[in-house]
C-alpha positions in Angstrom: 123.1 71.0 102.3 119.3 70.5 101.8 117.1 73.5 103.1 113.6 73.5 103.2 112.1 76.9 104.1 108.6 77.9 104.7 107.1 81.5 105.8 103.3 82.8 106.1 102.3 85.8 104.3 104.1 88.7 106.2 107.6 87.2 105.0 107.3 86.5 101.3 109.4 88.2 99.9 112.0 88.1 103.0 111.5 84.1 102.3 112.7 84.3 98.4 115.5 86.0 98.7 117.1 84.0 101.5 115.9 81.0 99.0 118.0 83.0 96.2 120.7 83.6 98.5 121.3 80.0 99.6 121.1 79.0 96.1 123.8 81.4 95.4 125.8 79.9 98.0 125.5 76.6 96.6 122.5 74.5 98.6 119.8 72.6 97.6 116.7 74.1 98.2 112.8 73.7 98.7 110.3 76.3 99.3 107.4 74.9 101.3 105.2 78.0 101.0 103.3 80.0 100.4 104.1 81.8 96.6 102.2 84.3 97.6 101.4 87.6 100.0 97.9 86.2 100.9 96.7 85.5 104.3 97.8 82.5 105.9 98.1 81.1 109.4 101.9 80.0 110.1 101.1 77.1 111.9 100.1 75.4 108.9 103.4 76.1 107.2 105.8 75.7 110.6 104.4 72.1 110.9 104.9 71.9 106.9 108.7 72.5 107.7 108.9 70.4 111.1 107.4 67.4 109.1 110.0 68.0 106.2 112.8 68.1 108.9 111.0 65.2 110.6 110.7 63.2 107.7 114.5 63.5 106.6 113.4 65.6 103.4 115.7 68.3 104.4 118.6 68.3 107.0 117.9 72.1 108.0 114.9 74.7 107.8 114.5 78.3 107.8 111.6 79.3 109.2 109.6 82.7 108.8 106.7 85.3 110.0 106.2 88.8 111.0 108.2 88.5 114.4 109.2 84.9 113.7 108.1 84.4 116.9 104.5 82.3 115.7 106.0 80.3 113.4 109.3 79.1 115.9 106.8 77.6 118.4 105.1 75.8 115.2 108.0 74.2 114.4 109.2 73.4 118.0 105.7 71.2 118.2 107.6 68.5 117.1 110.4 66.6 118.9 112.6 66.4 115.6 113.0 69.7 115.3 114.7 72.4 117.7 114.2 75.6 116.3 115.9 79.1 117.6 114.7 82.4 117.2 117.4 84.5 115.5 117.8 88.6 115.5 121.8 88.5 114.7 124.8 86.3 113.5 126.0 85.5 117.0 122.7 83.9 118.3 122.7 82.2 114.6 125.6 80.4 115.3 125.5 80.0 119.1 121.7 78.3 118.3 123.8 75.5 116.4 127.0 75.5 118.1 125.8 75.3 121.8 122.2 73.6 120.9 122.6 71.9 117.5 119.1 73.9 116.0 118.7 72.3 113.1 115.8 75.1 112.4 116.5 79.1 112.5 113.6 82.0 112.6 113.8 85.4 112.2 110.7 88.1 112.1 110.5 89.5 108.4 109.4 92.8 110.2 112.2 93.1 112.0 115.3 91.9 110.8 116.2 93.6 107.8 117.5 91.6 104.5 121.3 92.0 104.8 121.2 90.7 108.8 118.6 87.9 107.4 121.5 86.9 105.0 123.7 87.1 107.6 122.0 84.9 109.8 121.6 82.5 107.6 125.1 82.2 106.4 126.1 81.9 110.0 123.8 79.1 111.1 124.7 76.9 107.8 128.5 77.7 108.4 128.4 77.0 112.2 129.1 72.9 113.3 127.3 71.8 116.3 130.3 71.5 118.7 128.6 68.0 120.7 130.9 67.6 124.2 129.2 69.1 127.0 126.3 70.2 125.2 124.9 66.8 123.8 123.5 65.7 127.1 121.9 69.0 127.3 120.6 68.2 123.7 119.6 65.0 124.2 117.5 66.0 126.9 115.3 68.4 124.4 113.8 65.2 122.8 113.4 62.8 125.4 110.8 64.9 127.7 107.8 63.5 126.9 
């Protein structure tokens, strides 16, 4: 699978190792930015990864900030991308199996690196399960 992932300064570090992590577990990655712990605004780098999803660069992102909060509305700006807020592996793999998010955040400050992992290994494991929730999905991108 192709990830792109993107973060803002808060979650650096939280950012490479999920980048090492889904190496290890065998997925092509790209790391959007930034390389370093200097202030940024996540905006820039949320639309960075909605435009790589967008643009069929990647086919899912991982998206992160302080509370992940910031940067999930970033991404959310555009109609390509639905992007779920993630604090655990349940709502990791309910965000794609109920509402095919092609994008997860989680807050660097408040999810520790082992739940991180965990969350991402859940939403890449986890099939969107269509039936009666593709109308519902549908709907997400055709509100203008």
């Amino acid at each position: 699978m192709r990830i792109a992932f993107a973060s803002d300064h808060a979650a650096v570090a939280l950012k490479a190792l999920l980048v090492a992590h889904a190496v290890t577990l065998g997925h092509d990655v790209t790391d959007l930015g930034p390389d370093s712990d200097a202030r940024v605004d996540y905006p820039d780098f949320g639309y960075k990864l909605a435009d790589a999803i967008a643009g069929g660069d990647a086919d899912v992102g991982v998206a992160l900030c302080g509370s992940g909060i910031g940067i999930s509305i970033a991404v959310n700006r555009n109609r390509a991308c639905r992007c779920a807020l993630v604090s655990e592996p349940l709502s990791a793999t309910l965000a794609r199996a109920h509402n095919d998010a092609n994008v997860v955040a989680m807050g660097a400050r408040l999810i520790g690196p082992d739940l991180a992992k965990a969350c991402l290994e859940a939403f890449l494991a986890t099939p969107f399960e269509g039936g009666r929730h593709q109308h519902r999905v549908d709907k997400l991108s055709d509100k203008d």
